[in-house]
Amino acid sequence: MNFDLTEERQMLQDTLRRFLRDRYTTETRNTIIDSEAGLSAEIWGELAELGVLGALFSEDQGGFGGAGFDIAVVFEELGRAGVVEPVLDTALICGGLLTELGDDDQRQLVEELIGGALHLALAHSEPGSRYDLDAVETQIVQNGSDIVLNGRKAVVVNAEAADHLIVSAREAGGLSLFVVPSGTAGVSLRGYPMLAGGRAAEVMLDDVQLPESARLGAGGRALSALEAVIARANVALAAEALGAMETATALTREYLLTRKQFGRPIGTFQALQHRMADLLIEMEQARSAVINAAGYLETDQRDKQIASARNLIGRAGRLVAEEAIQLHGGIAMTQEYELAHIAKRIVMTDHRFGDTDYHLERFIELSAA
Amino acid sequence: MDLSYSPEEIAFRDEVRAFLDAKLPKEMSDVIRAGGELGKEGHDRWHAILNEQGWLAPNWPKEFGGAEWNAVQRHIFEEECAAAYAPRIVPFGLSMLAPVLQKFGSKEQQDHYLPRILSGEDWWCQGYSEPGAGSDLASLKTKAVRDGDHYIVNGQKTWTTLGQYANWIFCLVRTDPEAKQQEGISFLLIDMNTPGIEVRPIILLDGTHEVNEVWFTDVKVPVENLVGEENKGWTYAKYLLTHERTNIAGVGFSQAGLNAVKRMAKAEKHKGKPLIENPHFAARVAQVEIDLMAMSTTNLRIISKAAVGQAPGVEASMLKVKGTIIRQEINDLARRAAGPYAMPFASEAVEGDNMPVGPDYAGPVAAQYFNNRKLSIFGGSNEIQRGIIAKTMLAGG
């Protein structure tokens, strides 16, 4: 058994942590959140230059990583700093779909993406689909050699910044995916900021005409690729939440040591010490859950391990976010204090690709199978 | 043992219902139901409607223009208001300052301030907390130094709820720095328009502005604005805090919140079925409902004691802890029920001429979840309350 990171991953972690500590201060991040774009093009370029995007792809895909632990290392650091830039959506999810399903032309996009020149968004979920990957009502109609899309996509993260949307639709036989350049006639966006930073949009598709070359992968066969990519996204989300939980715990520990009430640091009160102890225990459990999810990503245990990790992280994350706020008291409720953003990131992770209950249910189903 | 309301209490409840039915403006309850905020005008309007009915000050004695309801009547009123999505009555003047003035204020202070609270002419805010003194209230540092017929006040208050609307603030200030912590504190009434006062907004993590910092720099306050005796403010502060504890369990809010969760979970579909039929979600809703049913009775047991003059002691702390846990759990369920549509920023999702984002109930739920983290922090945090309970039980009082 060896739970140490490889030398390369350790280097990546150190570099990224140092970069974000110096460059992605609370003030910088809050300015980015308040900005119209909701992300910083400059930071994005710098992340690409550091190799953060490349680390999410294997060598034959043009990167230098791509395994579960590469994902975990990158996203833990992004989570630690509360980064709102859409590394998950552009690189891991959409980049993953392009490498998995793309033809030569489409795979060209990955190269641009790794260089930092491109943004992408997955337009998949719909108003009624909650977390169910298979619930898609957007339809395609074949019009001669053209494809016509109609439907509505919900909470499409990074849609406004995206140069291309990857849109899912139902046709005979199952789910299909299409690469749709932004500005294509019939595509309209209603954009908005999200509570935990970043932006999303409702995407309306009204008679969107696409050439056959827009198709990503074989018609009606996209679901299993989508599941594989969302599995990777779930590893990323678990790791990101873990990083954010580390920050929340560290801030809380520091606060307990410095904040005085009734003439002594509040960390000397046993009632608070025991709760801090519980947080630290849950942090270790959360770390193990992320290791499991990352380590079993390419095995037949993938889905069960991921359901398990997301359920545990959902529970531990809620505990850590709520207790960190409670142990701080009022100051944690203020927008300008670091913890407010971090706590929101942790809790809102639960709303992407399945919440605690969803993954519990999935775990039960997979255990019974 | 009789678990139901008496015929008189039922008649009273019907009267309250009829009043809310006739007088609560629908556009107001719609805003509250959707998780929105009223703003000063809305609060003033509801305040005036209640005042006209003579129900604005349920806890005041009749001699001061109150309704003088007992604890059960007040509870019924609060429950019905919550169920009807009536606005919260802003408590600072009515249920915090007024009891102090009625018990400890001079005749002049009573005659001047109490009618202005009822009429809505004055909007009061609270100057208790300070940056260094949260639940440890007695460690406050804001100073008031006597200079002829004035006090000169210097210092900073924080978490001043709706201070942006207030024209008066009641403050705890240190008038004797040499005295032991809880002595040497005085209770001052300060006109917010006095030079040297600055109100700075604090934006909370859900993006709302409901609390403020209030800074005092050489603020001159006439000595007649002192309540009671100099250096005896702690006594008045403690008296005020016991009055702050009305409706501490928040049963009505929890019940309304739980109803909302059930409505949402009926509308939301999970794998083609209403979410409310999902066993995991349903189990969590059931658990909190079971807790709430019991707490509702715990609350009534304590209230019925209070109605016959037995002041609640440690029971108030128990209701605070359990009541906030239940409310926060309901907020968490609401957030989960909304699914991915909990992610948009609330004000964007709810407001504007733009196409709405997601179902109308989903917009505010995550913001409310975060905002209501405050319930277990303010008014004496749950840790402080647990300390009080443990001390009473383990040290025999």
PDB file of N, CA and C in Angstrom, chain A residues 127-128 130-132 152 154-155 190 192-195 202 204 259 261-262 272 275 318 322 325-326 329-331 333-335 340 343-344 347-348 350-352 355-358 360-361 364-365, chain B residues 131-132 134-136 159 202-205 207 268-271 275 278 280 284 329 332 335-337 339-345 348 354-355 357 366-367 369-371 373-374 376-377 383-384:
ATOM      1  N   PRO A 127     -35.454  21.119 -17.656  1.00  0.00           N
ATOM      2  CA  PRO A 127     -36.204  21.584 -16.484  1.00  0.00           C
ATOM      3  C   PRO A 127     -36.767  20.451 -15.615  1.00  0.00           C
ATOM      4  N   GLY A 128     -37.165  19.336 -16.203  1.00  0.00           N
ATOM      5  CA  GLY A 128     -37.763  18.286 -15.386  1.00  0.00           C
ATOM      6  C   GLY A 128     -36.843  17.120 -15.077  1.00  0.00           C
ATOM      7  N   ARG A 130     -34.030  16.829 -13.185  1.00  0.00           N
ATOM      8  CA  ARG A 130     -33.272  16.736 -11.938  1.00  0.00           C
ATOM      9  C   ARG A 130     -31.883  16.165 -12.217  1.00  0.00           C
ATOM     10  N   TYR A 131     -31.540  15.013 -11.617  1.00  0.00           N
ATOM     11  CA  TYR A 131     -30.183  14.470 -11.764  1.00  0.00           C
ATOM     12  C   TYR A 131     -30.147  13.243 -12.678  1.00  0.00           C
ATOM     13  N   ASP A 132     -31.271  12.968 -13.316  1.00  0.00           N
ATOM     14  CA  ASP A 132     -31.377  11.761 -14.121  1.00  0.00           C
ATOM     15  C   ASP A 132     -30.753  11.981 -15.506  1.00  0.00           C
ATOM     16  N   ARG A 152     -35.444  22.655 -24.527  1.00  0.00           N
ATOM     17  CA  ARG A 152     -34.930  23.641 -23.575  1.00  0.00           C
ATOM     18  C   ARG A 152     -33.993  22.944 -22.593  1.00  0.00           C
ATOM     19  N   ALA A 154     -31.591  23.227 -19.014  1.00  0.00           N
ATOM     20  CA  ALA A 154     -31.670  23.921 -17.728  1.00  0.00           C
ATOM     21  C   ALA A 154     -30.307  24.062 -17.061  1.00  0.00           C
ATOM     22  N   VAL A 155     -30.092  25.211 -16.440  1.00  0.00           N
ATOM     23  CA  VAL A 155     -28.896  25.486 -15.626  1.00  0.00           C
ATOM     24  C   VAL A 155     -27.631  24.984 -16.334  1.00  0.00           C
ATOM     25  N   ARG A 190     -30.702  32.596 -21.608  1.00  0.00           N
ATOM     26  CA  ARG A 190     -31.099  33.502 -20.539  1.00  0.00           C
ATOM     27  C   ARG A 190     -30.094  33.260 -19.408  1.00  0.00           C
ATOM     28  N   TYR A 192     -27.556  33.948 -16.007  1.00  0.00           N
ATOM     29  CA  TYR A 192     -27.697  34.436 -14.637  1.00  0.00           C
ATOM     30  C   TYR A 192     -26.501  33.979 -13.801  1.00  0.00           C
ATOM     31  N   PRO A 193     -26.193  34.742 -12.746  1.00  0.00           N
ATOM     32  CA  PRO A 193     -25.131  34.283 -11.837  1.00  0.00           C
ATOM     33  C   PRO A 193     -25.661  33.181 -10.933  1.00  0.00           C
ATOM     34  N   MET A 194     -24.764  32.350 -10.431  1.00  0.00           N
ATOM     35  CA  MET A 194     -25.166  31.317  -9.479  1.00  0.00           C
ATOM     36  C   MET A 194     -24.782  31.737  -8.059  1.00  0.00           C
ATOM     37  N   LEU A 195     -25.481  31.156  -7.088  1.00  0.00           N
ATOM     38  CA  LEU A 195     -25.289  31.532  -5.686  1.00  0.00           C
ATOM     39  C   LEU A 195     -23.843  31.333  -5.225  1.00  0.00           C
ATOM     40  N   GLU A 202     -30.282  29.314 -18.984  1.00  0.00           N
ATOM     41  CA  GLU A 202     -31.302  28.461 -19.582  1.00  0.00           C
ATOM     42  C   GLU A 202     -31.070  28.579 -21.085  1.00  0.00           C
ATOM     43  N   MET A 204     -32.491  27.896 -24.836  1.00  0.00           N
ATOM     44  CA  MET A 204     -33.658  27.559 -25.659  1.00  0.00           C
ATOM     45  C   MET A 204     -33.205  27.169 -27.069  1.00  0.00           C
ATOM     46  N   ARG A 259     -10.206  33.795  18.522  1.00  0.00           N
ATOM     47  CA  ARG A 259     -11.383  34.513  18.984  1.00  0.00           C
ATOM     48  C   ARG A 259     -11.585  34.310  20.491  1.00  0.00           C
ATOM     49  N   GLN A 261     -13.890  34.877  23.945  1.00  0.00           N
ATOM     50  CA  GLN A 261     -15.181  35.171  24.552  1.00  0.00           C
ATOM     51  C   GLN A 261     -15.049  34.763  26.008  1.00  0.00           C
ATOM     52  N   PHE A 262     -15.702  35.500  26.874  1.00  0.00           N
ATOM     53  CA  PHE A 262     -15.636  35.209  28.307  1.00  0.00           C
ATOM     54  C   PHE A 262     -14.183  35.116  28.782  1.00  0.00           C
ATOM     55  N   LEU A 272     -16.851  23.048  22.191  1.00  0.00           N
ATOM     56  CA  LEU A 272     -16.426  23.364  20.825  1.00  0.00           C
ATOM     57  C   LEU A 272     -15.297  22.439  20.373  1.00  0.00           C
ATOM     58  N   ARG A 275     -16.632  19.257  18.948  1.00  0.00           N
ATOM     59  CA  ARG A 275     -17.228  19.406  17.615  1.00  0.00           C
ATOM     60  C   ARG A 275     -16.154  19.552  16.558  1.00  0.00           C
ATOM     61  N   ARG A 318     -21.991  18.920   4.295  1.00  0.00           N
ATOM     62  CA  ARG A 318     -23.009  19.720   4.970  1.00  0.00           C
ATOM     63  C   ARG A 318     -22.615  19.953   6.429  1.00  0.00           C
ATOM     64  N   GLU A 322     -21.849  23.701   7.793  1.00  0.00           N
ATOM     65  CA  GLU A 322     -22.742  24.243   8.818  1.00  0.00           C
ATOM     66  C   GLU A 322     -22.009  24.457  10.139  1.00  0.00           C
ATOM     67  N   ILE A 325     -19.622  27.479   9.985  1.00  0.00           N
ATOM     68  CA  ILE A 325     -20.346  28.746  10.162  1.00  0.00           C
ATOM     69  C   ILE A 325     -20.737  28.912  11.634  1.00  0.00           C
ATOM     70  N   GLN A 326     -21.298  27.867  12.213  1.00  0.00           N
ATOM     71  CA  GLN A 326     -21.777  27.956  13.597  1.00  0.00           C
ATOM     72  C   GLN A 326     -20.627  28.265  14.560  1.00  0.00           C
ATOM     73  N   GLY A 329     -19.710  31.813  14.305  1.00  0.00           N
ATOM     74  CA  GLY A 329     -20.719  32.811  14.654  1.00  0.00           C
ATOM     75  C   GLY A 329     -20.935  33.772  13.497  1.00  0.00           C
ATOM     76  N   GLY A 330     -21.487  34.941  13.812  1.00  0.00           N
ATOM     77  CA  GLY A 330     -21.972  35.874  12.800  1.00  0.00           C
ATOM     78  C   GLY A 330     -21.009  36.197  11.673  1.00  0.00           C
ATOM     79  N   ILE A 331     -19.734  36.301  11.981  1.00  0.00           N
ATOM     80  CA  ILE A 331     -18.766  36.738  10.965  1.00  0.00           C
ATOM     81  C   ILE A 331     -18.812  35.845   9.725  1.00  0.00           C
ATOM     82  N   MET A 333     -21.285  34.638   8.391  1.00  0.00           N
ATOM     83  CA  MET A 333     -22.482  34.923   7.594  1.00  0.00           C
ATOM     84  C   MET A 333     -22.249  36.077   6.621  1.00  0.00           C
ATOM     85  N   THR A 334     -21.111  36.747   6.738  1.00  0.00           N
ATOM     86  CA  THR A 334     -20.905  37.937   5.912  1.00  0.00           C
ATOM     87  C   THR A 334     -20.220  37.576   4.601  1.00  0.00           C
ATOM     88  N   GLN A 335     -20.707  38.230   3.555  1.00  0.00           N
ATOM     89  CA  GLN A 335     -20.245  37.881   2.215  1.00  0.00           C
ATOM     90  C   GLN A 335     -18.740  38.070   2.030  1.00  0.00           C
ATOM     91  N   ALA A 340     -17.668  32.343   3.910  1.00  0.00           N
ATOM     92  CA  ALA A 340     -19.010  32.411   3.319  1.00  0.00           C
ATOM     93  C   ALA A 340     -19.002  31.764   1.929  1.00  0.00           C
ATOM     94  N   ALA A 343     -18.198  27.926   2.139  1.00  0.00           N
ATOM     95  CA  ALA A 343     -19.346  27.140   2.619  1.00  0.00           C
ATOM     96  C   ALA A 343     -20.385  26.980   1.509  1.00  0.00           C
ATOM     97  N   LYS A 344     -20.592  28.041   0.750  1.00  0.00           N
ATOM     98  CA  LYS A 344     -21.556  27.954  -0.350  1.00  0.00           C
ATOM     99  C   LYS A 344     -21.081  26.959  -1.415  1.00  0.00           C
ATOM    100  N   VAL A 347     -21.734  23.337  -0.057  1.00  0.00           N
ATOM    101  CA  VAL A 347     -23.138  22.910  -0.027  1.00  0.00           C
ATOM    102  C   VAL A 347     -23.711  22.797  -1.433  1.00  0.00           C
ATOM    103  N   MET A 348     -23.361  23.748  -2.301  1.00  0.00           N
ATOM    104  CA  MET A 348     -23.968  23.749  -3.626  1.00  0.00           C
ATOM    105  C   MET A 348     -23.407  22.642  -4.536  1.00  0.00           C
ATOM    106  N   ASP A 350     -23.668  19.774  -3.856  1.00  0.00           N
ATOM    107  CA  ASP A 350     -24.718  18.771  -3.727  1.00  0.00           C
ATOM    108  C   ASP A 350     -25.771  18.889  -4.835  1.00  0.00           C
ATOM    109  N   HIS A 351     -25.786  20.024  -5.520  1.00  0.00           N
ATOM    110  CA  HIS A 351     -26.820  20.222  -6.542  1.00  0.00           C
ATOM    111  C   HIS A 351     -26.340  19.911  -7.950  1.00  0.00           C
ATOM    112  N   ARG A 352     -25.129  19.368  -8.061  1.00  0.00           N
ATOM    113  CA  ARG A 352     -24.646  19.000  -9.401  1.00  0.00           C
ATOM    114  C   ARG A 352     -24.492  17.484  -9.511  1.00  0.00           C
ATOM    115  N   ASP A 355     -27.565  14.695  -5.645  1.00  0.00           N
ATOM    116  CA  ASP A 355     -27.326  15.107  -4.261  1.00  0.00           C
ATOM    117  C   ASP A 355     -27.141  13.881  -3.364  1.00  0.00           C
ATOM    118  N   THR A 356     -27.010  14.148  -2.076  1.00  0.00           N
ATOM    119  CA  THR A 356     -26.736  13.089  -1.103  1.00  0.00           C
ATOM    120  C   THR A 356     -27.758  11.953  -1.202  1.00  0.00           C
ATOM    121  N   ASP A 357     -29.024  12.319  -1.296  1.00  0.00           N
ATOM    122  CA  ASP A 357     -30.087  11.304  -1.356  1.00  0.00           C
ATOM    123  C   ASP A 357     -30.028  10.512  -2.669  1.00  0.00           C
ATOM    124  N   TYR A 358     -29.799  11.251  -3.754  1.00  0.00           N
ATOM    125  CA  TYR A 358     -29.723  10.606  -5.063  1.00  0.00           C
ATOM    126  C   TYR A 358     -28.630   9.529  -5.065  1.00  0.00           C
ATOM    127  N   LEU A 360     -27.307   8.070  -2.469  1.00  0.00           N
ATOM    128  CA  LEU A 360     -27.652   7.001  -1.525  1.00  0.00           C
ATOM    129  C   LEU A 360     -28.513   5.946  -2.242  1.00  0.00           C
ATOM    130  N   GLU A 361     -29.502   6.461  -2.944  1.00  0.00           N
ATOM    131  CA  GLU A 361     -30.411   5.577  -3.658  1.00  0.00           C
ATOM    132  C   GLU A 361     -29.667   4.767  -4.725  1.00  0.00           C
ATOM    133  N   ILE A 364     -27.718   2.029  -3.147  1.00  0.00           N
ATOM    134  CA  ILE A 364     -28.585   0.900  -2.776  1.00  0.00           C
ATOM    135  C   ILE A 364     -28.903   0.057  -4.011  1.00  0.00           C
ATOM    136  N   GLU A 365     -29.251   0.723  -5.113  1.00  0.00           N
ATOM    137  CA  GLU A 365     -29.557  -0.008  -6.359  1.00  0.00           C
ATOM    138  C   GLU A 365     -28.364  -0.827  -6.840  1.00  0.00           C
TER     139      GLU A 365
ATOM    140  N   PRO B 131     -18.332  44.026  17.728  1.00  0.00           N
ATOM    141  CA  PRO B 131     -17.445  43.084  17.056  1.00  0.00           C
ATOM    142  C   PRO B 131     -16.728  42.128  18.023  1.00  0.00           C
ATOM    143  N   GLY B 132     -16.333  42.625  19.198  1.00  0.00           N
ATOM    144  CA  GLY B 132     -15.626  41.746  20.124  1.00  0.00           C
ATOM    145  C   GLY B 132     -16.562  41.044  21.099  1.00  0.00           C
ATOM    146  N   GLY B 134     -19.966  39.091  21.156  1.00  0.00           N
ATOM    147  CA  GLY B 134     -21.108  38.459  20.512  1.00  0.00           C
ATOM    148  C   GLY B 134     -22.011  37.886  21.583  1.00  0.00           C
ATOM    149  N   SER B 135     -21.911  36.573  21.760  1.00  0.00           N
ATOM    150  CA  SER B 135     -22.701  35.941  22.815  1.00  0.00           C
ATOM    151  C   SER B 135     -22.204  36.373  24.202  1.00  0.00           C
ATOM    152  N   ASP B 136     -20.969  36.865  24.277  1.00  0.00           N
ATOM    153  CA  ASP B 136     -20.441  37.407  25.535  1.00  0.00           C
ATOM    154  C   ASP B 136     -20.757  38.904  25.573  1.00  0.00           C
ATOM    155  N   TRP B 159     -24.197  43.898  13.702  1.00  0.00           N
ATOM    156  CA  TRP B 159     -25.389  43.055  13.497  1.00  0.00           C
ATOM    157  C   TRP B 159     -26.665  43.844  13.784  1.00  0.00           C
ATOM    158  N   ILE B 202     -23.735  45.566   6.089  1.00  0.00           N
ATOM    159  CA  ILE B 202     -23.031  44.281   6.035  1.00  0.00           C
ATOM    160  C   ILE B 202     -23.824  43.418   5.057  1.00  0.00           C
ATOM    161  N   ILE B 203     -23.162  42.968   4.003  1.00  0.00           N
ATOM    162  CA  ILE B 203     -23.865  42.105   3.051  1.00  0.00           C
ATOM    163  C   ILE B 203     -23.670  40.654   3.491  1.00  0.00           C
ATOM    164  N   LEU B 204     -24.784  39.952   3.639  1.00  0.00           N
ATOM    165  CA  LEU B 204     -24.698  38.561   4.107  1.00  0.00           C
ATOM    166  C   LEU B 204     -24.397  37.608   2.962  1.00  0.00           C
ATOM    167  N   LEU B 205     -24.090  36.385   3.310  1.00  0.00           N
ATOM    168  CA  LEU B 205     -23.602  35.427   2.311  1.00  0.00           C
ATOM    169  C   LEU B 205     -24.627  35.094   1.228  1.00  0.00           C
ATOM    170  N   GLY B 207     -26.308  37.442  -0.172  1.00  0.00           N
ATOM    171  CA  GLY B 207     -26.405  38.663  -0.975  1.00  0.00           C
ATOM    172  C   GLY B 207     -27.361  39.703  -0.416  1.00  0.00           C
ATOM    173  N   GLU B 268     -42.099  18.461  -7.956  1.00  0.00           N
ATOM    174  CA  GLU B 268     -40.852  17.958  -8.519  1.00  0.00           C
ATOM    175  C   GLU B 268     -40.994  16.476  -8.874  1.00  0.00           C
ATOM    176  N   LYS B 269     -40.468  16.130 -10.034  1.00  0.00           N
ATOM    177  CA  LYS B 269     -40.519  14.724 -10.432  1.00  0.00           C
ATOM    178  C   LYS B 269     -39.132  14.103 -10.318  1.00  0.00           C
ATOM    179  N   HIS B 270     -39.097  12.922  -9.735  1.00  0.00           N
ATOM    180  CA  HIS B 270     -37.849  12.178  -9.630  1.00  0.00           C
ATOM    181  C   HIS B 270     -38.092  10.833 -10.298  1.00  0.00           C
ATOM    182  N   LYS B 271     -37.398  10.584 -11.397  1.00  0.00           N
ATOM    183  CA  LYS B 271     -37.609   9.383 -12.201  1.00  0.00           C
ATOM    184  C   LYS B 271     -39.086   9.173 -12.514  1.00  0.00           C
ATOM    185  N   LEU B 275     -41.480  13.647  -6.243  1.00  0.00           N
ATOM    186  CA  LEU B 275     -40.379  13.476  -5.292  1.00  0.00           C
ATOM    187  C   LEU B 275     -40.889  13.050  -3.914  1.00  0.00           C
ATOM    188  N   ASN B 278     -40.676   9.531  -3.175  1.00  0.00           N
ATOM    189  CA  ASN B 278     -39.359   8.900  -3.077  1.00  0.00           C
ATOM    190  C   ASN B 278     -39.094   8.531  -1.619  1.00  0.00           C
ATOM    191  N   HIS B 280     -36.536   7.933   0.247  1.00  0.00           N
ATOM    192  CA  HIS B 280     -35.480   8.602   1.023  1.00  0.00           C
ATOM    193  C   HIS B 280     -35.889  10.015   1.375  1.00  0.00           C
ATOM    194  N   ARG B 284     -37.059  11.610   5.196  1.00  0.00           N
ATOM    195  CA  ARG B 284     -36.488  12.803   5.826  1.00  0.00           C
ATOM    196  C   ARG B 284     -37.567  13.823   6.159  1.00  0.00           C
ATOM    197  N   GLU B 329     -33.383  22.282   9.343  1.00  0.00           N
ATOM    198  CA  GLU B 329     -33.545  21.019   8.617  1.00  0.00           C
ATOM    199  C   GLU B 329     -34.583  21.196   7.494  1.00  0.00           C
ATOM    200  N   ASP B 332     -33.052  22.920   4.695  1.00  0.00           N
ATOM    201  CA  ASP B 332     -32.193  22.014   3.937  1.00  0.00           C
ATOM    202  C   ASP B 332     -33.036  21.145   2.988  1.00  0.00           C
ATOM    203  N   ARG B 335     -34.092  23.189  -0.013  1.00  0.00           N
ATOM    204  CA  ARG B 335     -32.971  23.330  -0.938  1.00  0.00           C
ATOM    205  C   ARG B 335     -32.841  22.058  -1.780  1.00  0.00           C
ATOM    206  N   ARG B 336     -32.890  20.910  -1.143  1.00  0.00           N
ATOM    207  CA  ARG B 336     -32.750  19.653  -1.880  1.00  0.00           C
ATOM    208  C   ARG B 336     -33.903  19.411  -2.838  1.00  0.00           C
ATOM    209  N   ALA B 337     -35.093  19.795  -2.390  1.00  0.00           N
ATOM    210  CA  ALA B 337     -36.262  19.565  -3.239  1.00  0.00           C
ATOM    211  C   ALA B 337     -36.123  20.302  -4.564  1.00  0.00           C
ATOM    212  N   GLY B 339     -33.537  20.762  -6.320  1.00  0.00           N
ATOM    213  CA  GLY B 339     -32.605  20.110  -7.246  1.00  0.00           C
ATOM    214  C   GLY B 339     -31.663  21.107  -7.895  1.00  0.00           C
ATOM    215  N   PRO B 340     -31.326  20.910  -9.184  1.00  0.00           N
ATOM    216  CA  PRO B 340     -30.373  21.816  -9.852  1.00  0.00           C
ATOM    217  C   PRO B 340     -30.857  23.275  -9.885  1.00  0.00           C
ATOM    218  N   TYR B 341     -32.156  23.501  -9.816  1.00  0.00           N
ATOM    219  CA  TYR B 341     -32.659  24.874  -9.850  1.00  0.00           C
ATOM    220  C   TYR B 341     -32.439  25.634  -8.535  1.00  0.00           C
ATOM    221  N   ALA B 342     -31.799  24.985  -7.567  1.00  0.00           N
ATOM    222  CA  ALA B 342     -31.372  25.727  -6.370  1.00  0.00           C
ATOM    223  C   ALA B 342     -30.115  26.540  -6.660  1.00  0.00           C
ATOM    224  N   MET B 343     -29.460  26.277  -7.798  1.00  0.00           N
ATOM    225  CA  MET B 343     -28.149  26.897  -8.043  1.00  0.00           C
ATOM    226  C   MET B 343     -28.175  28.363  -8.462  1.00  0.00           C
ATOM    227  N   PRO B 344     -29.173  28.816  -9.222  1.00  0.00           N
ATOM    228  CA  PRO B 344     -29.169  30.240  -9.608  1.00  0.00           C
ATOM    229  C   PRO B 344     -29.190  31.160  -8.402  1.00  0.00           C
ATOM    230  N   PHE B 345     -28.584  32.325  -8.570  1.00  0.00           N
ATOM    231  CA  PHE B 345     -28.592  33.345  -7.529  1.00  0.00           C
ATOM    232  C   PHE B 345     -30.026  33.836  -7.364  1.00  0.00           C
ATOM    233  N   GLU B 348     -31.703  37.082  -8.935  1.00  0.00           N
ATOM    234  CA  GLU B 348     -31.775  36.977 -10.392  1.00  0.00           C
ATOM    235  C   GLU B 348     -32.905  36.048 -10.816  1.00  0.00           C
ATOM    236  N   ASN B 354     -37.052  39.467 -17.034  1.00  0.00           N
ATOM    237  CA  ASN B 354     -36.552  38.322 -17.767  1.00  0.00           C
ATOM    238  C   ASN B 354     -37.433  37.103 -17.576  1.00  0.00           C
ATOM    239  N   MET B 355     -37.275  36.169 -18.452  1.00  0.00           N
ATOM    240  CA  MET B 355     -37.917  34.882 -18.259  1.00  0.00           C
ATOM    241  C   MET B 355     -37.472  34.311 -16.911  1.00  0.00           C
ATOM    242  N   VAL B 357     -36.218  31.805 -14.000  1.00  0.00           N
ATOM    243  CA  VAL B 357     -35.319  30.657 -14.035  1.00  0.00           C
ATOM    244  C   VAL B 357     -35.938  29.572 -13.182  1.00  0.00           C
ATOM    245  N   ALA B 366     -32.161  28.135  -1.682  1.00  0.00           N
ATOM    246  CA  ALA B 366     -30.777  27.976  -1.233  1.00  0.00           C
ATOM    247  C   ALA B 366     -30.341  29.214  -0.441  1.00  0.00           C
ATOM    248  N   ALA B 367     -30.765  30.383  -0.906  1.00  0.00           N
ATOM    249  CA  ALA B 367     -30.439  31.610  -0.176  1.00  0.00           C
ATOM    250  C   ALA B 367     -31.034  31.569   1.233  1.00  0.00           C
ATOM    251  N   TYR B 369     -31.753  28.897   2.942  1.00  0.00           N
ATOM    252  CA  TYR B 369     -30.982  27.905   3.708  1.00  0.00           C
ATOM    253  C   TYR B 369     -29.748  28.571   4.313  1.00  0.00           C
ATOM    254  N   PHE B 370     -29.013  29.325   3.486  1.00  0.00           N
ATOM    255  CA  PHE B 370     -27.795  29.972   4.002  1.00  0.00           C
ATOM    256  C   PHE B 370     -28.151  31.076   4.993  1.00  0.00           C
ATOM    257  N   ASN B 371     -29.135  31.890   4.669  1.00  0.00           N
ATOM    258  CA  ASN B 371     -29.509  32.996   5.554  1.00  0.00           C
ATOM    259  C   ASN B 371     -29.928  32.481   6.935  1.00  0.00           C
ATOM    260  N   ARG B 373     -28.889  30.062   8.574  1.00  0.00           N
ATOM    261  CA  ARG B 373     -27.833  29.590   9.469  1.00  0.00           C
ATOM    262  C   ARG B 373     -27.750  30.514  10.685  1.00  0.00           C
ATOM    263  N   LYS B 374     -28.214  31.758  10.505  1.00  0.00           N
ATOM    264  CA  LYS B 374     -28.147  32.738  11.593  1.00  0.00           C
ATOM    265  C   LYS B 374     -29.024  32.327  12.783  1.00  0.00           C
ATOM    266  N   SER B 376     -29.326  29.785  14.563  1.00  0.00           N
ATOM    267  CA  SER B 376     -28.659  29.121  15.691  1.00  0.00           C
ATOM    268  C   SER B 376     -27.489  29.944  16.222  1.00  0.00           C
ATOM    269  N   ILE B 377     -27.294  31.136  15.646  1.00  0.00           N
ATOM    270  CA  ILE B 377     -26.182  31.997  16.086  1.00  0.00           C
ATOM    271  C   ILE B 377     -26.688  33.182  16.896  1.00  0.00           C
ATOM    272  N   GLU B 383     -24.966  27.240  21.381  1.00  0.00           N
ATOM    273  CA  GLU B 383     -23.967  26.772  22.343  1.00  0.00           C
ATOM    274  C   GLU B 383     -24.220  27.416  23.702  1.00  0.00           C
ATOM    275  N   ILE B 384     -24.515  28.716  23.676  1.00  0.00           N
ATOM    276  CA  ILE B 384     -24.823  29.430  24.923  1.00  0.00           C
ATOM    277  C   ILE B 384     -26.075  28.817  25.561  1.00  0.00           C
TER     278      ILE B 384
END
